């Protein structure tokens, strides 16, 4: 008998239970720590606020995000968007909150692409996190929106996902309807 078999035999003969748990679970704790993230959350965590889409944007693009709110929430579409600066309560770790919202509370994510977006560490994290939840965009979970002409190249990480282009004058009149319908898909 080889040395490895002898070592294994010693452990198999013991009647101890294995240390690991029977199932692999999310790394997000199931405690009240993640409750009370948004302005309309139940403070006791019983009914967390859910959204149609998380809006990934940089601060310099807030005016476009405000237009998006008017066009998608305050019209016949009646979508519910998660806009970090408006909806998230202060006092928690930014990375934990955004990952919880993107993974557990938002069905989709809209990425507002601009030159400023390319320089934002928060946008980079949020985009990569959302892509990791839907490799190859199989679930149509991430929707890139190009809203102004860019000097820099479009992010290569998003090159394989169809874009909703606000800069194209030929399709601008259909822009909000197309974006809303893609967010309304299951």
mmCIF file with all atom_site columns, C-alpha atoms in Angstrom:
data_model
loop_
_atom_site.group_PDB
_atom_site.id
_atom_site.type_symbol
_atom_site.label_atom_id
_atom_site.label_alt_id
_atom_site.label_comp_id
_atom_site.label_asym_id
_atom_site.label_entity_id
_atom_site.label_seq_id
_atom_site.pdbx_PDB_ins_code
_atom_site.Cartn_x
_atom_site.Cartn_y
_atom_site.Cartn_z
_atom_site.occupancy
_atom_site.B_iso_or_equiv
_atom_site.pdbx_formal_charge
_atom_site.auth_seq_id
_atom_site.auth_comp_id
_atom_site.auth_asym_id
_atom_site.auth_atom_id
_atom_site.pdbx_PDB_model_num
ATOM 1   C CA . UNK A 1 1   ? 0.000   0.000  0.000   1.00 0.00 ? 1   UNK A CA 1
ATOM 2   C CA . UNK A 1 2   ? 1.364   3.445  -0.925  1.00 0.00 ? 2   UNK A CA 1
ATOM 3   C CA . UNK A 1 3   ? 1.859   6.280  1.540   1.00 0.00 ? 3   UNK A CA 1
ATOM 4   C CA . UNK A 1 4   ? -1.122  8.313  0.204   1.00 0.00 ? 4   UNK A CA 1
ATOM 5   C CA . UNK A 1 5   ? -3.451  5.337  0.634   1.00 0.00 ? 5   UNK A CA 1
ATOM 6   C CA . UNK A 1 6   ? -2.263  4.853  4.219   1.00 0.00 ? 6   UNK A CA 1
ATOM 7   C CA . UNK A 1 7   ? -2.953  8.539  5.016   1.00 0.00 ? 7   UNK A CA 1
ATOM 8   C CA . UNK A 1 8   ? -6.427  8.333  3.504   1.00 0.00 ? 8   UNK A CA 1
ATOM 9   C CA . UNK A 1 9   ? -7.187  5.085  5.299   1.00 0.00 ? 9   UNK A CA 1
ATOM 10  C CA . UNK A 1 10  ? -6.454  6.735  8.677   1.00 0.00 ? 10  UNK A CA 1
ATOM 11  C CA . UNK A 1 11  ? -8.991  9.481  7.965   1.00 0.00 ? 11  UNK A CA 1
ATOM 12  C CA . UNK A 1 12  ? -11.620 7.136  6.570   1.00 0.00 ? 12  UNK A CA 1
ATOM 13  C CA . UNK A 1 13  ? -11.480 4.927  9.642   1.00 0.00 ? 13  UNK A CA 1
ATOM 14  C CA . UNK A 1 14  ? -12.303 7.886  11.908  1.00 0.00 ? 14  UNK A CA 1
ATOM 15  C CA . UNK A 1 15  ? -16.000 8.396  12.526  1.00 0.00 ? 15  UNK A CA 1
ATOM 16  C CA . UNK A 1 16  ? -15.764 12.212 12.423  1.00 0.00 ? 16  UNK A CA 1
ATOM 17  C CA . UNK A 1 17  ? -17.994 14.350 10.222  1.00 0.00 ? 17  UNK A CA 1
ATOM 18  C CA . UNK A 1 18  ? -16.331 16.392 7.474   1.00 0.00 ? 18  UNK A CA 1
ATOM 19  C CA . UNK A 1 19  ? -15.634 20.047 8.226   1.00 0.00 ? 19  UNK A CA 1
ATOM 20  C CA . UNK A 1 20  ? -17.192 21.496 5.074   1.00 0.00 ? 20  UNK A CA 1
ATOM 21  C CA . UNK A 1 21  ? -20.845 22.402 4.724   1.00 0.00 ? 21  UNK A CA 1
ATOM 22  C CA . UNK A 1 22  ? -23.027 20.383 2.326   1.00 0.00 ? 22  UNK A CA 1
ATOM 23  C CA . UNK A 1 23  ? -23.644 23.233 -0.165  1.00 0.00 ? 23  UNK A CA 1
ATOM 24  C CA . UNK A 1 24  ? -21.668 26.125 -1.593  1.00 0.00 ? 24  UNK A CA 1
ATOM 25  C CA . UNK A 1 25  ? -23.531 29.377 -1.010  1.00 0.00 ? 25  UNK A CA 1
ATOM 26  C CA . UNK A 1 26  ? -23.192 33.057 -1.866  1.00 0.00 ? 26  UNK A CA 1
ATOM 27  C CA . UNK A 1 27  ? -20.475 34.971 -0.091  1.00 0.00 ? 27  UNK A CA 1
ATOM 28  C CA . UNK A 1 28  ? -23.031 37.625 0.915   1.00 0.00 ? 28  UNK A CA 1
ATOM 29  C CA . UNK A 1 29  ? -24.024 37.078 4.538   1.00 0.00 ? 29  UNK A CA 1
ATOM 30  C CA . UNK A 1 30  ? -27.640 36.243 5.289   1.00 0.00 ? 30  UNK A CA 1
ATOM 31  C CA . UNK A 1 31  ? -27.905 38.780 8.074   1.00 0.00 ? 31  UNK A CA 1
ATOM 32  C CA . UNK A 1 32  ? -29.621 42.089 8.583   1.00 0.00 ? 32  UNK A CA 1
ATOM 33  C CA . UNK A 1 33  ? -26.307 43.660 7.584   1.00 0.00 ? 33  UNK A CA 1
ATOM 34  C CA . UNK A 1 34  ? -27.538 43.822 3.970   1.00 0.00 ? 34  UNK A CA 1
ATOM 35  C CA . UNK A 1 35  ? -31.001 45.147 4.828   1.00 0.00 ? 35  UNK A CA 1
ATOM 36  C CA . UNK A 1 36  ? -31.776 48.839 4.765   1.00 0.00 ? 36  UNK A CA 1
ATOM 37  C CA . UNK A 1 37  ? -29.621 49.546 1.707   1.00 0.00 ? 37  UNK A CA 1
ATOM 38  C CA . UNK A 1 38  ? -32.039 51.751 -0.176  1.00 0.00 ? 38  UNK A CA 1
ATOM 39  C CA . UNK A 1 39  ? -34.337 54.636 0.660   1.00 0.00 ? 39  UNK A CA 1
ATOM 40  C CA . UNK A 1 40  ? -37.492 52.491 0.341   1.00 0.00 ? 40  UNK A CA 1
ATOM 41  C CA . UNK A 1 41  ? -36.221 49.335 2.052   1.00 0.00 ? 41  UNK A CA 1
ATOM 42  C CA . UNK A 1 42  ? -38.034 47.956 5.045   1.00 0.00 ? 42  UNK A CA 1
ATOM 43  C CA . UNK A 1 43  ? -35.563 48.805 7.851   1.00 0.00 ? 43  UNK A CA 1
ATOM 44  C CA . UNK A 1 44  ? -35.975 45.284 9.276   1.00 0.00 ? 44  UNK A CA 1
ATOM 45  C CA . UNK A 1 45  ? -35.088 43.559 6.016   1.00 0.00 ? 45  UNK A CA 1
ATOM 46  C CA . UNK A 1 46  ? -38.446 41.817 5.530   1.00 0.00 ? 46  UNK A CA 1
ATOM 47  C CA . UNK A 1 47  ? -39.164 43.254 2.072   1.00 0.00 ? 47  UNK A CA 1
ATOM 48  C CA . UNK A 1 48  ? -36.089 44.507 0.228   1.00 0.00 ? 48  UNK A CA 1
ATOM 49  C CA . UNK A 1 49  ? -36.656 46.987 -2.581  1.00 0.00 ? 49  UNK A CA 1
ATOM 50  C CA . UNK A 1 50  ? -36.336 45.406 -6.045  1.00 0.00 ? 50  UNK A CA 1
ATOM 51  C CA . UNK A 1 51  ? -35.525 47.163 -9.324  1.00 0.00 ? 51  UNK A CA 1
ATOM 52  C CA . UNK A 1 52  ? -35.845 46.605 -13.057 1.00 0.00 ? 52  UNK A CA 1
ATOM 53  C CA . UNK A 1 53  ? -32.310 47.910 -13.651 1.00 0.00 ? 53  UNK A CA 1
ATOM 54  C CA . UNK A 1 54  ? -29.189 49.149 -11.918 1.00 0.00 ? 54  UNK A CA 1
ATOM 55  C CA . UNK A 1 55  ? -27.799 52.230 -13.670 1.00 0.00 ? 55  UNK A CA 1
ATOM 56  C CA . UNK A 1 56  ? -24.004 52.206 -13.900 1.00 0.00 ? 56  UNK A CA 1
ATOM 57  C CA . UNK A 1 57  ? -22.760 55.740 -14.557 1.00 0.00 ? 57  UNK A CA 1
ATOM 58  C CA . UNK A 1 58  ? -20.068 58.196 -13.560 1.00 0.00 ? 58  UNK A CA 1
ATOM 59  C CA . UNK A 1 59  ? -20.853 61.464 -11.777 1.00 0.00 ? 59  UNK A CA 1
ATOM 60  C CA . UNK A 1 60  ? -20.189 63.614 -14.840 1.00 0.00 ? 60  UNK A CA 1
ATOM 61  C CA . UNK A 1 61  ? -23.033 61.831 -16.690 1.00 0.00 ? 61  UNK A CA 1
ATOM 62  C CA . UNK A 1 62  ? -25.715 62.523 -14.060 1.00 0.00 ? 62  UNK A CA 1
ATOM 63  C CA . UNK A 1 63  ? -27.735 64.826 -16.360 1.00 0.00 ? 63  UNK A CA 1
ATOM 64  C CA . UNK A 1 64  ? -28.256 61.979 -18.840 1.00 0.00 ? 64  UNK A CA 1
ATOM 65  C CA . UNK A 1 65  ? -29.209 59.664 -15.955 1.00 0.00 ? 65  UNK A CA 1
ATOM 66  C CA . UNK A 1 66  ? -31.799 62.218 -14.831 1.00 0.00 ? 66  UNK A CA 1
ATOM 67  C CA . UNK A 1 67  ? -33.212 62.264 -18.373 1.00 0.00 ? 67  UNK A CA 1
ATOM 68  C CA . UNK A 1 68  ? -33.281 58.452 -18.260 1.00 0.00 ? 68  UNK A CA 1
ATOM 69  C CA . UNK A 1 69  ? -35.299 58.605 -15.029 1.00 0.00 ? 69  UNK A CA 1
ATOM 70  C CA . UNK A 1 70  ? -37.833 60.957 -16.659 1.00 0.00 ? 70  UNK A CA 1
ATOM 71  C CA . UNK A 1 71  ? -38.136 58.833 -19.813 1.00 0.00 ? 71  UNK A CA 1
ATOM 72  C CA . UNK A 1 72  ? -38.284 55.386 -18.195 1.00 0.00 ? 72  UNK A CA 1
ATOM 73  C CA . UNK A 1 73  ? -39.821 55.861 -14.743 1.00 0.00 ? 73  UNK A CA 1
ATOM 74  C CA . UNK A 1 74  ? -42.175 58.796 -15.244 1.00 0.00 ? 74  UNK A CA 1
ATOM 75  C CA . UNK A 1 75  ? -43.791 57.651 -18.510 1.00 0.00 ? 75  UNK A CA 1
ATOM 76  C CA . UNK A 1 76  ? -45.970 54.746 -19.605 1.00 0.00 ? 76  UNK A CA 1
ATOM 77  C CA . UNK A 1 77  ? -42.997 52.376 -19.146 1.00 0.00 ? 77  UNK A CA 1
ATOM 78  C CA . UNK A 1 78  ? -43.132 52.775 -15.329 1.00 0.00 ? 78  UNK A CA 1
ATOM 79  C CA . UNK A 1 79  ? -39.752 51.102 -14.858 1.00 0.00 ? 79  UNK A CA 1
ATOM 80  C CA . UNK A 1 80  ? -38.018 51.156 -11.495 1.00 0.00 ? 80  UNK A CA 1
ATOM 81  C CA . UNK A 1 81  ? -34.367 52.146 -11.807 1.00 0.00 ? 81  UNK A CA 1
ATOM 82  C CA . UNK A 1 82  ? -31.695 51.873 -9.138  1.00 0.00 ? 82  UNK A CA 1
ATOM 83  C CA . UNK A 1 83  ? -29.692 55.101 -9.288  1.00 0.00 ? 83  UNK A CA 1
ATOM 84  C CA . UNK A 1 84  ? -26.940 54.953 -6.685  1.00 0.00 ? 84  UNK A CA 1
ATOM 85  C CA . UNK A 1 85  ? -26.895 58.623 -5.681  1.00 0.00 ? 85  UNK A CA 1
ATOM 86  C CA . UNK A 1 86  ? -30.671 58.761 -5.347  1.00 0.00 ? 86  UNK A CA 1
ATOM 87  C CA . UNK A 1 87  ? -31.586 55.323 -3.961  1.00 0.00 ? 87  UNK A CA 1
ATOM 88  C CA . UNK A 1 88  ? -28.720 54.033 -1.818  1.00 0.00 ? 88  UNK A CA 1
ATOM 89  C CA . UNK A 1 89  ? -28.481 54.997 1.847   1.00 0.00 ? 89  UNK A CA 1
ATOM 90  C CA . UNK A 1 90  ? -25.075 56.220 3.073   1.00 0.00 ? 90  UNK A CA 1
ATOM 91  C CA . UNK A 1 91  ? -22.951 54.399 5.615   1.00 0.00 ? 91  UNK A CA 1
ATOM 92  C CA . UNK A 1 92  ? -22.034 51.024 4.074   1.00 0.00 ? 92  UNK A CA 1
ATOM 93  C CA . UNK A 1 93  ? -19.230 49.686 1.913   1.00 0.00 ? 93  UNK A CA 1
ATOM 94  C CA . UNK A 1 94  ? -19.751 50.845 -1.689  1.00 0.00 ? 94  UNK A CA 1
ATOM 95  C CA . UNK A 1 95  ? -18.488 47.555 -3.178  1.00 0.00 ? 95  UNK A CA 1
ATOM 96  C CA . UNK A 1 96  ? -20.736 45.380 -0.972  1.00 0.00 ? 96  UNK A CA 1
ATOM 97  C CA . UNK A 1 97  ? -23.803 47.488 -1.664  1.00 0.00 ? 97  UNK A CA 1
ATOM 98  C CA . UNK A 1 98  ? -23.328 47.614 -5.430  1.00 0.00 ? 98  UNK A CA 1
ATOM 99  C CA . UNK A 1 99  ? -22.631 43.888 -5.738  1.00 0.00 ? 99  UNK A CA 1
ATOM 100 C CA . UNK A 1 100 ? -25.711 43.075 -3.607  1.00 0.00 ? 100 UNK A CA 1
ATOM 101 C CA . UNK A 1 101 ? -27.915 45.392 -5.676  1.00 0.00 ? 101 UNK A CA 1
ATOM 102 C CA . UNK A 1 102 ? -26.620 44.166 -9.049  1.00 0.00 ? 102 UNK A CA 1
ATOM 103 C CA . UNK A 1 103 ? -26.780 40.463 -8.180  1.00 0.00 ? 103 UNK A CA 1
ATOM 104 C CA . UNK A 1 104 ? -29.835 40.167 -5.951  1.00 0.00 ? 104 UNK A CA 1
ATOM 105 C CA . UNK A 1 105 ? -32.086 43.187 -6.417  1.00 0.00 ? 105 UNK A CA 1
ATOM 106 C CA . UNK A 1 106 ? -31.838 44.326 -10.053 1.00 0.00 ? 106 UNK A CA 1
ATOM 107 C CA . UNK A 1 107 ? -32.969 42.247 -13.013 1.00 0.00 ? 107 UNK A CA 1
ATOM 108 C CA . UNK A 1 108 ? -30.718 44.098 -15.476 1.00 0.00 ? 108 UNK A CA 1
ATOM 109 C CA . UNK A 1 109 ? -27.971 46.693 -15.600 1.00 0.00 ? 109 UNK A CA 1
ATOM 110 C CA . UNK A 1 110 ? -27.681 49.710 -17.895 1.00 0.00 ? 110 UNK A CA 1
ATOM 111 C CA . UNK A 1 111 ? -24.130 50.929 -18.449 1.00 0.00 ? 111 UNK A CA 1
ATOM 112 C CA . UNK A 1 112 ? -23.918 54.594 -19.475 1.00 0.00 ? 112 UNK A CA 1
ATOM 113 C CA . UNK A 1 113 ? -20.805 54.689 -21.665 1.00 0.00 ? 113 UNK A CA 1
ATOM 114 C CA . UNK A 1 114 ? -18.746 57.875 -22.037 1.00 0.00 ? 114 UNK A CA 1
ATOM 115 C CA . UNK A 1 115 ? -15.102 58.901 -21.915 1.00 0.00 ? 115 UNK A CA 1
ATOM 116 C CA . UNK A 1 116 ? -15.603 59.670 -18.211 1.00 0.00 ? 116 UNK A CA 1
ATOM 117 C CA . UNK A 1 117 ? -17.017 56.171 -17.636 1.00 0.00 ? 117 UNK A CA 1
ATOM 118 C CA . UNK A 1 118 ? -13.707 54.751 -18.881 1.00 0.00 ? 118 UNK A CA 1
ATOM 119 C CA . UNK A 1 119 ? -11.852 56.515 -16.052 1.00 0.00 ? 119 UNK A CA 1
ATOM 120 C CA . UNK A 1 120 ? -14.176 55.426 -13.239 1.00 0.00 ? 120 UNK A CA 1
ATOM 121 C CA . UNK A 1 121 ? -13.023 52.575 -10.963 1.00 0.00 ? 121 UNK A CA 1
ATOM 122 C CA . UNK A 1 122 ? -16.580 52.150 -9.649  1.00 0.00 ? 122 UNK A CA 1
ATOM 123 C CA . UNK A 1 123 ? -17.991 51.776 -13.183 1.00 0.00 ? 123 UNK A CA 1
ATOM 124 C CA . UNK A 1 124 ? -15.234 49.318 -14.070 1.00 0.00 ? 124 UNK A CA 1
ATOM 125 C CA . UNK A 1 125 ? -16.040 47.179 -11.002 1.00 0.00 ? 125 UNK A CA 1
ATOM 126 C CA . UNK A 1 126 ? -19.804 47.282 -11.585 1.00 0.00 ? 126 UNK A CA 1
ATOM 127 C CA . UNK A 1 127 ? -19.506 46.374 -15.266 1.00 0.00 ? 127 UNK A CA 1
ATOM 128 C CA . UNK A 1 128 ? -17.113 43.479 -14.673 1.00 0.00 ? 128 UNK A CA 1
ATOM 129 C CA . UNK A 1 129 ? -19.228 42.199 -11.783 1.00 0.00 ? 129 UNK A CA 1
ATOM 130 C CA . UNK A 1 130 ? -22.406 42.245 -13.907 1.00 0.00 ? 130 UNK A CA 1
ATOM 131 C CA . UNK A 1 131 ? -20.612 40.522 -16.797 1.00 0.00 ? 131 UNK A CA 1
ATOM 132 C CA . UNK A 1 132 ? -19.410 37.798 -14.443 1.00 0.00 ? 132 UNK A CA 1
ATOM 133 C CA . UNK A 1 133 ? -23.049 37.045 -13.556 1.00 0.00 ? 133 UNK A CA 1
ATOM 134 C CA . UNK A 1 134 ? -23.948 36.469 -17.204 1.00 0.00 ? 134 UNK A CA 1
ATOM 135 C CA . UNK A 1 135 ? -20.907 35.221 -19.138 1.00 0.00 ? 135 UNK A CA 1
ATOM 136 C CA . UNK A 1 136 ? -21.210 35.778 -22.863 1.00 0.00 ? 136 UNK A CA 1
ATOM 137 C CA . UNK A 1 137 ? -24.317 37.920 -22.256 1.00 0.00 ? 137 UNK A CA 1
ATOM 138 C CA . UNK A 1 138 ? -26.500 34.794 -22.360 1.00 0.00 ? 138 UNK A CA 1
ATOM 139 C CA . UNK A 1 139 ? -29.138 36.312 -20.071 1.00 0.00 ? 139 UNK A CA 1
ATOM 140 C CA . UNK A 1 140 ? -29.182 39.767 -21.711 1.00 0.00 ? 140 UNK A CA 1
ATOM 141 C CA . UNK A 1 141 ? -28.491 41.155 -18.265 1.00 0.00 ? 141 UNK A CA 1
ATOM 142 C CA . UNK A 1 142 ? -26.217 44.058 -19.262 1.00 0.00 ? 142 UNK A CA 1
ATOM 143 C CA . UNK A 1 143 ? -27.252 46.815 -21.688 1.00 0.00 ? 143 UNK A CA 1
ATOM 144 C CA . UNK A 1 144 ? -24.588 49.285 -22.831 1.00 0.00 ? 144 UNK A CA 1
ATOM 145 C CA . UNK A 1 145 ? -25.854 52.768 -23.681 1.00 0.00 ? 145 UNK A CA 1
ATOM 146 C CA . UNK A 1 146 ? -23.671 55.125 -25.685 1.00 0.00 ? 146 UNK A CA 1
ATOM 147 C CA . UNK A 1 147 ? -25.099 58.554 -25.040 1.00 0.00 ? 147 UNK A CA 1
ATOM 148 C CA . UNK A 1 148 ? -22.477 60.931 -26.423 1.00 0.00 ? 148 UNK A CA 1
ATOM 149 C CA . UNK A 1 149 ? -19.659 60.881 -28.961 1.00 0.00 ? 149 UNK A CA 1
ATOM 150 C CA . UNK A 1 150 ? -16.443 59.522 -27.505 1.00 0.00 ? 150 UNK A CA 1
ATOM 151 C CA . UNK A 1 151 ? -12.796 60.408 -28.108 1.00 0.00 ? 151 UNK A CA 1
ATOM 152 C CA . UNK A 1 152 ? -11.621 57.068 -26.743 1.00 0.00 ? 152 UNK A CA 1
ATOM 153 C CA . UNK A 1 153 ? -12.389 53.622 -28.104 1.00 0.00 ? 153 UNK A CA 1
ATOM 154 C CA . UNK A 1 154 ? -15.559 51.860 -26.951 1.00 0.00 ? 154 UNK A CA 1
ATOM 155 C CA . UNK A 1 155 ? -14.718 49.467 -24.073 1.00 0.00 ? 155 UNK A CA 1
ATOM 156 C CA . UNK A 1 156 ? -13.470 46.191 -25.507 1.00 0.00 ? 156 UNK A CA 1
ATOM 157 C CA . UNK A 1 157 ? -15.061 44.237 -22.664 1.00 0.00 ? 157 UNK A CA 1
ATOM 158 C CA . UNK A 1 158 ? -18.497 45.247 -24.050 1.00 0.00 ? 158 UNK A CA 1
ATOM 159 C CA . UNK A 1 159 ? -17.761 44.866 -27.762 1.00 0.00 ? 159 UNK A CA 1
ATOM 160 C CA . UNK A 1 160 ? -19.765 41.634 -28.117 1.00 0.00 ? 160 UNK A CA 1
ATOM 161 C CA . UNK A 1 161 ? -22.991 43.096 -26.644 1.00 0.00 ? 161 UNK A CA 1
ATOM 162 C CA . UNK A 1 162 ? -25.421 45.074 -28.805 1.00 0.00 ? 162 UNK A CA 1
ATOM 163 C CA . UNK A 1 163 ? -25.488 48.760 -27.878 1.00 0.00 ? 163 UNK A CA 1
ATOM 164 C CA . UNK A 1 164 ? -28.363 51.200 -27.488 1.00 0.00 ? 164 UNK A CA 1
ATOM 165 C CA . UNK A 1 165 ? -26.921 54.264 -29.253 1.00 0.00 ? 165 UNK A CA 1
ATOM 166 C CA . UNK A 1 166 ? -28.306 57.681 -28.288 1.00 0.00 ? 166 UNK A CA 1
ATOM 167 C CA . UNK A 1 167 ? -25.783 59.407 -30.584 1.00 0.00 ? 167 UNK A CA 1
ATOM 168 C CA . UNK A 1 168 ? -27.242 58.024 -33.814 1.00 0.00 ? 168 UNK A CA 1
ATOM 169 C CA . UNK A 1 169 ? -29.621 60.685 -35.206 1.00 0.00 ? 169 UNK A CA 1
ATOM 170 C CA . UNK A 1 170 ? -31.347 58.114 -37.451 1.00 0.00 ? 170 UNK A CA 1
ATOM 171 C CA . UNK A 1 171 ? -32.508 55.975 -34.530 1.00 0.00 ? 171 UNK A CA 1
ATOM 172 C CA . UNK A 1 172 ? -32.759 58.577 -31.748 1.00 0.00 ? 172 UNK A CA 1
ATOM 173 C CA . UNK A 1 173 ? -36.570 58.703 -31.880 1.00 0.00 ? 173 UNK A CA 1
ATOM 174 C CA . UNK A 1 174 ? -36.701 54.963 -31.070 1.00 0.00 ? 174 UNK A CA 1
ATOM 175 C CA . UNK A 1 175 ? -34.003 55.081 -28.412 1.00 0.00 ? 175 UNK A CA 1
ATOM 176 C CA . UNK A 1 176 ? -36.146 55.203 -25.242 1.00 0.00 ? 176 UNK A CA 1
ATOM 177 C CA . UNK A 1 177 ? -38.655 52.637 -26.509 1.00 0.00 ? 177 UNK A CA 1
ATOM 178 C CA . UNK A 1 178 ? -35.874 50.202 -27.459 1.00 0.00 ? 178 UNK A CA 1
ATOM 179 C CA . UNK A 1 179 ? -34.146 50.647 -24.106 1.00 0.00 ? 179 UNK A CA 1
ATOM 180 C CA . UNK A 1 180 ? -37.396 50.262 -22.155 1.00 0.00 ? 180 UNK A CA 1
ATOM 181 C CA . UNK A 1 181 ? -38.412 47.120 -24.044 1.00 0.00 ? 181 UNK A CA 1
ATOM 182 C CA . UNK A 1 182 ? -35.023 45.502 -23.436 1.00 0.00 ? 182 UNK A CA 1
ATOM 183 C CA . UNK A 1 183 ? -35.386 46.288 -19.708 1.00 0.00 ? 183 UNK A CA 1
ATOM 184 C CA . UNK A 1 184 ? -38.901 44.869 -19.626 1.00 0.00 ? 184 UNK A CA 1
ATOM 185 C CA . UNK A 1 185 ? -37.783 41.490 -21.019 1.00 0.00 ? 185 UNK A CA 1
ATOM 186 C CA . UNK A 1 186 ? -37.626 38.698 -18.425 1.00 0.00 ? 186 UNK A CA 1
#
